[in-house]
GROMACS .gro file of N, CA and C in nm:
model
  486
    1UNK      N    1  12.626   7.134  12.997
    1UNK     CA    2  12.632   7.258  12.923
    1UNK      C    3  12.734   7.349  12.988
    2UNK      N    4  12.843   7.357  12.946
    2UNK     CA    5  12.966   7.423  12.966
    2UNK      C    6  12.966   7.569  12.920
    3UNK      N    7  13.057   7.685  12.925
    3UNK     CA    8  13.072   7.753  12.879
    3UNK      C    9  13.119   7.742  12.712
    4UNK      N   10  13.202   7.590  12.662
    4UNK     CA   11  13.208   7.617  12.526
    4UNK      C   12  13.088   7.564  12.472
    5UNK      N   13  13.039   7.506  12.507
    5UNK     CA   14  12.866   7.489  12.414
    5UNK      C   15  12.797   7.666  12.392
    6UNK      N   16  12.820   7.749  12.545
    6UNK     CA   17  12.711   7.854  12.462
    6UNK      C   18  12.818   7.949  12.373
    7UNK      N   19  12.963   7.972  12.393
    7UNK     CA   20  13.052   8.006  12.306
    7UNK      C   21  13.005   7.950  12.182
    8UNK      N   22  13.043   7.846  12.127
    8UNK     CA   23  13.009   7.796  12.027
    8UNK      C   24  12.858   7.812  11.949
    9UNK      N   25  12.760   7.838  12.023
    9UNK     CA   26  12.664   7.844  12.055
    9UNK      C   27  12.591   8.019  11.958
   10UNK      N   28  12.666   8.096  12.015
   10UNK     CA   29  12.705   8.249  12.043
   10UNK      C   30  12.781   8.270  11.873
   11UNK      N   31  12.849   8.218  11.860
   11UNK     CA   32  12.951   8.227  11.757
   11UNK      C   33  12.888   8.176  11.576
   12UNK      N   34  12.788   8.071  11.647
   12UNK     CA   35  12.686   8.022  11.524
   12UNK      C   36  12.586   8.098  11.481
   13UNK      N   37  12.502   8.154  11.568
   13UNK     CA   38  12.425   8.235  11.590
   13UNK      C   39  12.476   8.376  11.523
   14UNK      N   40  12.564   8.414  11.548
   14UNK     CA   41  12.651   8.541  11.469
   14UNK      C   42  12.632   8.514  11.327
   15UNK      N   43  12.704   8.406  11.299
   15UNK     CA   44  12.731   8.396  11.208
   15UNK      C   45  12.633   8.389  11.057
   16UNK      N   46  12.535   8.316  11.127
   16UNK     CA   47  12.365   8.296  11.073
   16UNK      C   48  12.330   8.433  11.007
   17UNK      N   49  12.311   8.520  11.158
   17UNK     CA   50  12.273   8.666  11.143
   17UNK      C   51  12.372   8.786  11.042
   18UNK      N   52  12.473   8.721  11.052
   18UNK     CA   53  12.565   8.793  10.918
   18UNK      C   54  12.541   8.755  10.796
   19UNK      N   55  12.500   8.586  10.766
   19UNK     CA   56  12.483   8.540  10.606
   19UNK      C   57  12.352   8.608  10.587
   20UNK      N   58  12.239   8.640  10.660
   20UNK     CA   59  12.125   8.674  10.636
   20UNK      C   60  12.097   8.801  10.631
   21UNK      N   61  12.194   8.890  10.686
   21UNK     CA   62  12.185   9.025  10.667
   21UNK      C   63  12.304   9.107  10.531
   22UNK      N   64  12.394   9.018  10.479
   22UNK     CA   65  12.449   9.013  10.350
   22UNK      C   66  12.340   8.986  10.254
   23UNK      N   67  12.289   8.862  10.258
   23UNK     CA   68  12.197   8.820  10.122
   23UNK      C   69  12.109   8.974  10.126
   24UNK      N   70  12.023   8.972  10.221
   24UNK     CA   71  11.949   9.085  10.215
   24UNK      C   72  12.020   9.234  10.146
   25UNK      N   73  12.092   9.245  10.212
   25UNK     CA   74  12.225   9.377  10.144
   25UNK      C   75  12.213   9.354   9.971
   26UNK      N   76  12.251   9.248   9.942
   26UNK     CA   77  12.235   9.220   9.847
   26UNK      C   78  12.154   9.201   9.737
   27UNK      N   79  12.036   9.176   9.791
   27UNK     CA   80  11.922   9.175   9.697
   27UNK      C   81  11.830   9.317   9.705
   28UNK      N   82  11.890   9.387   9.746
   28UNK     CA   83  11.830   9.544   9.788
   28UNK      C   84  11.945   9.582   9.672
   29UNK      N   85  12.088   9.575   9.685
   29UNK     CA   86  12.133   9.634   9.553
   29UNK      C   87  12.097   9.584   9.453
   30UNK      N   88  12.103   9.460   9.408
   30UNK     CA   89  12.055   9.415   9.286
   30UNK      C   90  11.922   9.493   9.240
   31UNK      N   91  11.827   9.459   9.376
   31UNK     CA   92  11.688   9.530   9.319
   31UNK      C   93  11.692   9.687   9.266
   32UNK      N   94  11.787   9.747   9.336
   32UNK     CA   95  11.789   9.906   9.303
   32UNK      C   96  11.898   9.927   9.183
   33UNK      N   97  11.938   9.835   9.107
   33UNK     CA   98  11.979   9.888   8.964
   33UNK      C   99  11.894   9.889   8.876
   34UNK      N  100  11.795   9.780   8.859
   34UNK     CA  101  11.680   9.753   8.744
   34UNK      C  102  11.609   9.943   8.709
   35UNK      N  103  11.600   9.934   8.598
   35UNK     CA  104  11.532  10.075   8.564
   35UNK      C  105  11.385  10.042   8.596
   36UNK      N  106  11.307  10.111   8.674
   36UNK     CA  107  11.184  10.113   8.738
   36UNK      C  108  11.054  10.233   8.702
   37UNK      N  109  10.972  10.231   8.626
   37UNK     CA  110  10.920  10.319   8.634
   37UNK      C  111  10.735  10.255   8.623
   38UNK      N  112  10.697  10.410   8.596
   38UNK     CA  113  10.522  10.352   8.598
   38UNK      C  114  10.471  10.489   8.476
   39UNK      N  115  10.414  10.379   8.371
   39UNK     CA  116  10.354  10.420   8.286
   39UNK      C  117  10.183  10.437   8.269
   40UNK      N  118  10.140  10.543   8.226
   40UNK     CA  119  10.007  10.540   8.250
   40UNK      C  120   9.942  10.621   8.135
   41UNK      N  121   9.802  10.580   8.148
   41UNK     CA  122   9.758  10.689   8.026
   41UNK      C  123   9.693  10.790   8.091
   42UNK      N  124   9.641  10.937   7.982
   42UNK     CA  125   9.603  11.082   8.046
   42UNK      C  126   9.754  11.154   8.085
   43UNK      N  127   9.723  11.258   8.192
   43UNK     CA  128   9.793  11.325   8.209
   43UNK      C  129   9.843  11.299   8.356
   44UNK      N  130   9.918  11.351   8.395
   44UNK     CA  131   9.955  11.315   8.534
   44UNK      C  132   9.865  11.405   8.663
   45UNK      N  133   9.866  11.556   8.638
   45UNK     CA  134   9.758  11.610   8.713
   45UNK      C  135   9.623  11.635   8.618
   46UNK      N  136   9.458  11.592   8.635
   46UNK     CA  137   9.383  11.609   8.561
   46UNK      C  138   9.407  11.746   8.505
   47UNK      N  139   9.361  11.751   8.347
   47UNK     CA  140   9.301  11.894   8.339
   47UNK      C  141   9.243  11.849   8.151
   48UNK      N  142   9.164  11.935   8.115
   48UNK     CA  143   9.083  11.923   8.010
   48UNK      C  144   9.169  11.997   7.878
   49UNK      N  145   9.175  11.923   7.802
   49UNK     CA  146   9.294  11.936   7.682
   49UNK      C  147   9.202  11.796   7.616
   50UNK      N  148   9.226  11.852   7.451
   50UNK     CA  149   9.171  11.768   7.311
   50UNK      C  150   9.283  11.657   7.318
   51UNK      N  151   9.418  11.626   7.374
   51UNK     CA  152   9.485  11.518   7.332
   51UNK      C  153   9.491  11.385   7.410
   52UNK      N  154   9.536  11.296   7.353
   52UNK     CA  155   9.571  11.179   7.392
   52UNK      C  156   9.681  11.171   7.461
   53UNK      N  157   9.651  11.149   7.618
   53UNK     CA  158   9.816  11.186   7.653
   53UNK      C  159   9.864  11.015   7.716
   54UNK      N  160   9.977  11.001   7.718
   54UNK     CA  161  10.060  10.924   7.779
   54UNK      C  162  10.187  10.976   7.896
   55UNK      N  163  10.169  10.912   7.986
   55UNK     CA  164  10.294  10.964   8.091
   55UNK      C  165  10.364  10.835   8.158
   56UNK      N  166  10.502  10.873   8.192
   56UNK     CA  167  10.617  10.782   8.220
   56UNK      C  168  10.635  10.915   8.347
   57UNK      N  169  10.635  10.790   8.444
   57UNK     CA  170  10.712  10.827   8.574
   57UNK      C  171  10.866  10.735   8.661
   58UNK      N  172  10.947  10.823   8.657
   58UNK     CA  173  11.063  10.714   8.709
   58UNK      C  174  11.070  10.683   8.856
   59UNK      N  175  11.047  10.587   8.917
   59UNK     CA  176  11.092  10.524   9.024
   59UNK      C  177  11.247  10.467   9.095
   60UNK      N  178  11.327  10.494   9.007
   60UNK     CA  179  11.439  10.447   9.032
   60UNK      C  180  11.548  10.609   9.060
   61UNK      N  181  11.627  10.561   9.135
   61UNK     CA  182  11.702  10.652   9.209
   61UNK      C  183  11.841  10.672   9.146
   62UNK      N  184  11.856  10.602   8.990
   62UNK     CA  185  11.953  10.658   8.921
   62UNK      C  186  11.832  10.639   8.756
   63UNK      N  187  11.974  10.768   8.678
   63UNK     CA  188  11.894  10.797   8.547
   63UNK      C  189  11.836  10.675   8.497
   64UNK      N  190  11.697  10.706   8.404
   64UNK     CA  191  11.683  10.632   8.306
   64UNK      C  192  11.653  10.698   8.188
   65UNK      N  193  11.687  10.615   8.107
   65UNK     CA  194  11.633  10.688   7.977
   65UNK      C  195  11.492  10.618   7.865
   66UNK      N  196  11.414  10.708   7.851
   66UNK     CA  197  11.323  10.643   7.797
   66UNK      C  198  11.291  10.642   7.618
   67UNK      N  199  11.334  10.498   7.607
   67UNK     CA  200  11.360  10.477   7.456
   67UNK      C  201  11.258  10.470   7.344
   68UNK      N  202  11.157  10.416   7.412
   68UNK     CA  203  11.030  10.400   7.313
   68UNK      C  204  10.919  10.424   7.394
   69UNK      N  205  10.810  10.508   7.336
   69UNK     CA  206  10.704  10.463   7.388
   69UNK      C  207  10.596  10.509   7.299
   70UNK      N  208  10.438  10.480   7.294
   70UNK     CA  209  10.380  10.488   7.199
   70UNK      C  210  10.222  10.455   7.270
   71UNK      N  211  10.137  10.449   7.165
   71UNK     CA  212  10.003  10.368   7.230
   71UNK      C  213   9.969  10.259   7.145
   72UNK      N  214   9.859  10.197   7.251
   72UNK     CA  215   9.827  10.056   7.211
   72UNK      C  216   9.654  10.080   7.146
   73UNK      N  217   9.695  10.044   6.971
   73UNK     CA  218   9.551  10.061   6.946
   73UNK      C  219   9.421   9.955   6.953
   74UNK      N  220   9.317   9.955   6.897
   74UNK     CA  221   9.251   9.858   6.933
   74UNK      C  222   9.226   9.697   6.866
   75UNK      N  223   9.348   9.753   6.761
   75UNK     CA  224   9.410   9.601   6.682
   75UNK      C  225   9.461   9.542   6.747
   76UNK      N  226   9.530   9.604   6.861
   76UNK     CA  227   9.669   9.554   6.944
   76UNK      C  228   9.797   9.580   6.873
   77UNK      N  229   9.784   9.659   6.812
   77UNK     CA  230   9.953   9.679   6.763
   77UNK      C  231   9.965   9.852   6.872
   78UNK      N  232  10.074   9.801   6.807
   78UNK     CA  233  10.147   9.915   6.943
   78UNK      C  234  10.256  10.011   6.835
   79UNK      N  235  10.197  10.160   6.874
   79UNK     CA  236  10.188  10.230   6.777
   79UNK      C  237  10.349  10.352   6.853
   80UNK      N  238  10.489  10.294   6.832
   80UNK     CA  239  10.569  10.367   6.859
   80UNK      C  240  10.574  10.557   6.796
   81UNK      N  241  10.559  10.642   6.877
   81UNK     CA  242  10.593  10.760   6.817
   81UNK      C  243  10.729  10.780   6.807
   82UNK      N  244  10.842  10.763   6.872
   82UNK     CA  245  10.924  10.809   6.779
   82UNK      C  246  10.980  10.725   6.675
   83UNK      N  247  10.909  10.612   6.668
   83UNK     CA  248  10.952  10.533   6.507
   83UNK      C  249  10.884  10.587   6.415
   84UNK      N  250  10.732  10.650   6.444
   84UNK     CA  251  10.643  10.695   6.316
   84UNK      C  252  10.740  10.839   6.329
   85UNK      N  253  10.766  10.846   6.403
   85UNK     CA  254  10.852  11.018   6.364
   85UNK      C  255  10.924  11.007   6.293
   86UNK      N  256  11.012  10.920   6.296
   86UNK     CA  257  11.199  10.856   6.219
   86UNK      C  258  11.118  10.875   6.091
   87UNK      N  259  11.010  10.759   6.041
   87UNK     CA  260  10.957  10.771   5.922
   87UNK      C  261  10.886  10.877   5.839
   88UNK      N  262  10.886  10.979   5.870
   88UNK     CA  263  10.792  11.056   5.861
   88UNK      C  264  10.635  11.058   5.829
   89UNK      N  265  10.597  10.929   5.894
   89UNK     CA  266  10.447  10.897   5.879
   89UNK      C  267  10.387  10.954   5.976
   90UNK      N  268  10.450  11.029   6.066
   90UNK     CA  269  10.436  11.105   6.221
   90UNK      C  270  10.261  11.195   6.148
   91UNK      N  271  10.164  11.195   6.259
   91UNK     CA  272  10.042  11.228   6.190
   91UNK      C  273  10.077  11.362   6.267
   92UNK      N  274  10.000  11.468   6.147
   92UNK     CA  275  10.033  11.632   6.129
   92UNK      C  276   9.964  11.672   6.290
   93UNK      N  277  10.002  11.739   6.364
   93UNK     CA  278   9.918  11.800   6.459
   93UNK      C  279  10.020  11.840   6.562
   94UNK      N  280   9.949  11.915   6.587
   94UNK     CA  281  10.014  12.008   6.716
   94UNK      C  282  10.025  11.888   6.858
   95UNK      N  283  10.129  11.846   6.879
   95UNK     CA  284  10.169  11.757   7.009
   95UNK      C  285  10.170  11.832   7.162
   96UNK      N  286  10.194  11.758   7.248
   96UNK     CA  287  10.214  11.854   7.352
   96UNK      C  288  10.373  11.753   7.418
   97UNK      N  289  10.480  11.788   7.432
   97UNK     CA  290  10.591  11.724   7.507
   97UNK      C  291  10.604  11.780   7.622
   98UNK      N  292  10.611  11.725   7.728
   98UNK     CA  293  10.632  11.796   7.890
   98UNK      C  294  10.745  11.674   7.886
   99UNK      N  295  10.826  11.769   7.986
   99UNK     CA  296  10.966  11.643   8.007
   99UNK      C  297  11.039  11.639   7.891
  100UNK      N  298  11.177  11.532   7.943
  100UNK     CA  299  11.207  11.478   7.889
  100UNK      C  300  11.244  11.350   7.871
  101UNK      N  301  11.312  11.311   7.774
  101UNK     CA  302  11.252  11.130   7.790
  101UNK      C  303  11.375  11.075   7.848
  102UNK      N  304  11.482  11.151   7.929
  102UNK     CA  305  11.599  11.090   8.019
  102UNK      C  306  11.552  11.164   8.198
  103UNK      N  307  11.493  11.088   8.221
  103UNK     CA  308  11.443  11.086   8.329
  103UNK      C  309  11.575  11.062   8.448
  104UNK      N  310  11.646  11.220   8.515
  104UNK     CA  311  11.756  11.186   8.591
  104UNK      C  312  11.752  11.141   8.744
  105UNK      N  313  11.614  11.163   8.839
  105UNK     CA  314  11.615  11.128   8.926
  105UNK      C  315  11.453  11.037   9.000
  106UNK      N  316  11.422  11.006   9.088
  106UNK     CA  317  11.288  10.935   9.148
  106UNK      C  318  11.197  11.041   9.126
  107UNK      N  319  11.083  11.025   9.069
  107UNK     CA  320  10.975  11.162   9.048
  107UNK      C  321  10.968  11.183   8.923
  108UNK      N  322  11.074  11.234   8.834
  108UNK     CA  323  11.076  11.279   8.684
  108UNK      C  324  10.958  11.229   8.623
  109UNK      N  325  10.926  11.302   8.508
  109UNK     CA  326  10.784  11.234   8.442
  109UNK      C  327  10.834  11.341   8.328
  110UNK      N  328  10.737  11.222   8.189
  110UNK     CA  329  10.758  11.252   8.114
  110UNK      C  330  10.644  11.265   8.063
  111UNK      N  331  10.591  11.324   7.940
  111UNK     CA  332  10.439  11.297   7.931
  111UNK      C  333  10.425  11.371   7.772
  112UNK      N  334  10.356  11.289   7.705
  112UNK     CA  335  10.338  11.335   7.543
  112UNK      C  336  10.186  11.284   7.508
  113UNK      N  337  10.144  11.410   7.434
  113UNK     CA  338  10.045  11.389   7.414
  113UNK      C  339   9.969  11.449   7.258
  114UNK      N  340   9.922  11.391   7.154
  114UNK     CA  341   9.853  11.431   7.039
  114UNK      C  342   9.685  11.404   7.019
  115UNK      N  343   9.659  11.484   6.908
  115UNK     CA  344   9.525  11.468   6.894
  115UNK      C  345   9.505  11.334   6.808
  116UNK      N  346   9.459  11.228   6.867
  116UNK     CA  347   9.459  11.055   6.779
  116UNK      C  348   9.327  11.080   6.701
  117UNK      N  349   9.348  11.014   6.575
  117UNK     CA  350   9.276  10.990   6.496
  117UNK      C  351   9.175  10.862   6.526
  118UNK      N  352   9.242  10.792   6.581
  118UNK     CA  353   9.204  10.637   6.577
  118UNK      C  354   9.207  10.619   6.787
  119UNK      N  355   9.105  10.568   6.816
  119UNK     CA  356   9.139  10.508   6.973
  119UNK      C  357   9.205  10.426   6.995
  120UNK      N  358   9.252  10.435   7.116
  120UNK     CA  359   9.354  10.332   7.159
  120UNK      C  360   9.267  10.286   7.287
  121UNK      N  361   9.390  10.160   7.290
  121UNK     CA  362   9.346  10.132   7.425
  121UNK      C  363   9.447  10.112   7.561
  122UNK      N  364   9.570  10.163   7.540
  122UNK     CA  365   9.606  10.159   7.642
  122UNK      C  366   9.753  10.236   7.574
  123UNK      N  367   9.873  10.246   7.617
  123UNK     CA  368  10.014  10.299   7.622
  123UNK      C  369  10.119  10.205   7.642
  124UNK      N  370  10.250  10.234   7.598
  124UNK     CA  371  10.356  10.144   7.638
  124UNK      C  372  10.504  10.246   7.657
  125UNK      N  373  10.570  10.196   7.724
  125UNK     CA  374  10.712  10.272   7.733
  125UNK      C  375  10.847  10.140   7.778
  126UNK      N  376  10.945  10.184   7.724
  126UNK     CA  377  11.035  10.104   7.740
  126UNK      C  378  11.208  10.163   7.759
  127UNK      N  379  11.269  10.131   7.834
  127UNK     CA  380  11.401  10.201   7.862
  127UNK      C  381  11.480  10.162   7.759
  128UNK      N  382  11.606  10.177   7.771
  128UNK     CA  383  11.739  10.158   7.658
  128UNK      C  384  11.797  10.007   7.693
  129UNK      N  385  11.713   9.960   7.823
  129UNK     CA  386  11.796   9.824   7.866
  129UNK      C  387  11.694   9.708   7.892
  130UNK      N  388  11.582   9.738   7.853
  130UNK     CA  389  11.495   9.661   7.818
  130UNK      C  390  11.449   9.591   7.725
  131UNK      N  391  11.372   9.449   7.702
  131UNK     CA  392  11.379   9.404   7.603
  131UNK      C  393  11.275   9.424   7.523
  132UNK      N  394  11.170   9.399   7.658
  132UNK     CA  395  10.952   9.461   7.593
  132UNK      C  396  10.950   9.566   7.680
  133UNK      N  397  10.880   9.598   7.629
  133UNK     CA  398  10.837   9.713   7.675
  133UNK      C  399  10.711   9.705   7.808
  134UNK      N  400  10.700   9.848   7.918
  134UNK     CA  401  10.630   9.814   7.988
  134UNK      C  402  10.477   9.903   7.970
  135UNK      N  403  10.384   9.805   7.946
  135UNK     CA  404  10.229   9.812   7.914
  135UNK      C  405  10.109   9.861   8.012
  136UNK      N  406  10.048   9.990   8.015
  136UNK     CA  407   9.950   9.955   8.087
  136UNK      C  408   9.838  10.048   7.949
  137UNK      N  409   9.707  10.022   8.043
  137UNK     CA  410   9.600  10.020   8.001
  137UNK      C  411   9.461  10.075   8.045
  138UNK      N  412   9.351  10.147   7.951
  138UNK     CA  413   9.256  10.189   7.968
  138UNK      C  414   9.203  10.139   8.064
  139UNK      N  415   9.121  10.169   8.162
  139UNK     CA  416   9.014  10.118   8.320
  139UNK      C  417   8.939  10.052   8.207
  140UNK      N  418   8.852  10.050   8.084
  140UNK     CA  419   8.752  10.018   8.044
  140UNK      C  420   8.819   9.907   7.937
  141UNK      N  421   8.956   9.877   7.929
  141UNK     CA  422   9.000   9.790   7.848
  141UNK      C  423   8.916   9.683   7.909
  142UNK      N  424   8.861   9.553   7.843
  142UNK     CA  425   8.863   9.465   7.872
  142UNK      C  426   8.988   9.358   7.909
  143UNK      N  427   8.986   9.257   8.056
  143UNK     CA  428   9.144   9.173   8.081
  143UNK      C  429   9.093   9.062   7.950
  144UNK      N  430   9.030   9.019   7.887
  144UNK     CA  431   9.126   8.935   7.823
  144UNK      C  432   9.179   9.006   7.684
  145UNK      N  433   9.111   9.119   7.672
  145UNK     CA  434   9.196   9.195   7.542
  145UNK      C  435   9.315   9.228   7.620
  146UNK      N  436   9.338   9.276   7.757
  146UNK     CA  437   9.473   9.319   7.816
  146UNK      C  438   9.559   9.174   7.773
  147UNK      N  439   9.526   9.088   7.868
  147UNK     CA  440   9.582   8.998   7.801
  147UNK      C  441   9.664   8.913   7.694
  148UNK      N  442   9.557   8.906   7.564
  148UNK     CA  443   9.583   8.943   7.477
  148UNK      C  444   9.718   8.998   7.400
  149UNK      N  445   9.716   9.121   7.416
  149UNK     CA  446   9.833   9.191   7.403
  149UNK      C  447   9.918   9.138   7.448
  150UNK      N  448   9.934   9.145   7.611
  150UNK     CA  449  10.037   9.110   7.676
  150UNK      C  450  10.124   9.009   7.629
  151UNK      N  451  10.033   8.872   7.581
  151UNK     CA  452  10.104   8.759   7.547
  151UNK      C  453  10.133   8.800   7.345
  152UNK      N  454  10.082   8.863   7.314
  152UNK     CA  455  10.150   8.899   7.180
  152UNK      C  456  10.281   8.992   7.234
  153UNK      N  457  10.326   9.048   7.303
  153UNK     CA  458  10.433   9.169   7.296
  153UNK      C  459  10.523   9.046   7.366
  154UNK      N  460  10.479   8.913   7.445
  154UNK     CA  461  10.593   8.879   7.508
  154UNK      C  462  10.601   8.709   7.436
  155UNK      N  463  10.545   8.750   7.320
  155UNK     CA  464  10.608   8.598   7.228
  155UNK      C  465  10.679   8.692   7.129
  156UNK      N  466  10.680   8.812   7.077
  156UNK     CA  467  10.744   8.890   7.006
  156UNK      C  468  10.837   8.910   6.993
  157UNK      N  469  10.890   8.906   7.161
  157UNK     CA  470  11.007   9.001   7.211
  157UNK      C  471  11.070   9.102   7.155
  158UNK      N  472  11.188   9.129   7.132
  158UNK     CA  473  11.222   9.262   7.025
  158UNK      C  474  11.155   9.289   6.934
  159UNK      N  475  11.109   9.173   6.877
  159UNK     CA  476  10.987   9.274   6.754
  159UNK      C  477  10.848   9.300   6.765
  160UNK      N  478  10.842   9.344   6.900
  160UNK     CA  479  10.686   9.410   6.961
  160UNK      C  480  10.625   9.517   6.834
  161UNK      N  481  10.680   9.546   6.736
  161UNK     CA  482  10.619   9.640   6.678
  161UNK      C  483  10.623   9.615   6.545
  162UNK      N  484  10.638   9.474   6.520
  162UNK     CA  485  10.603   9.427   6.389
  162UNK      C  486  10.434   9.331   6.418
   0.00000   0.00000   0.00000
């Protein structure tokens, strides 16, 4: 064992620790472009109000914009508001909008809420670069109705709302 064995030695070892600290570099940017957020139903801080609320929170550290979102009733169809708006089948009532739905930094929240006629069982929201939309759901939903859904919105794909 010479000095060029641990040279060589020294030099491999570098080199290891550079491919492995690139990939990593790398999959930290990749991961931090995806639009990231967390959708939920209610309000974001409790408080007692007649509506049905839904809220979108952004996680990601550049804008997103939020393209659709709606609730999930207990048919399982998934009930977009601003498509029933476009149509004017939008049901009459006083709404509540907090936010807005271009969410510019980590934190932003968006949150809409009406008086429903009909129960739901859970919410959905989806960005401008997405294909389904992202789903969550009532504590008292039952998982295989979660389920359920899930695998209807992701044999659908773009047409989650037919």
């Amino acid at each position: 064992m010479d000095v060029d064995f641990w040279t060589k030695l020294a030099t491999l070892a570098g080199a290891v620790i550079a491919a492995v600290s690139g990939v990593w570099s790398l999959l930290i940017q990749l991961r931090g472009k995806r639009d990231s957020f967390k959708v939920g139903m209610d309000t974001i801080s409790p408080e007692a109000t007649p509506f049905t609320f839904l809220h979108v929170v952004s996680k990601s550290d550049h804008p997103i914009k939020i393209s659709d979102y709606g609730f999930i009733e207990e048919n399982g169809r998934l009930y977009s508001i601003p498509w029933e708006a476009e149509l004017g089948d939008y049901i009459a009532h006083s709404g509540a909008f907090r936010g807005a739905s271009f969410l510019e930094k980590r934190g932003d929240a968006f949150e809409v809420g009406y008086d429903r006629t009909r129960p739901v069982i859970g919410c959905f929201a989806m960005t401008n670069l997405e294909s389904r939309p992202t789903l969550a759901f009532r504590r008292v939903t039952p998982i295989w109705r979660r389920a359920l859904v899930r695998l209807k919105v992701w044999l659908k794909g773009d047409g989650y709302l037919g």
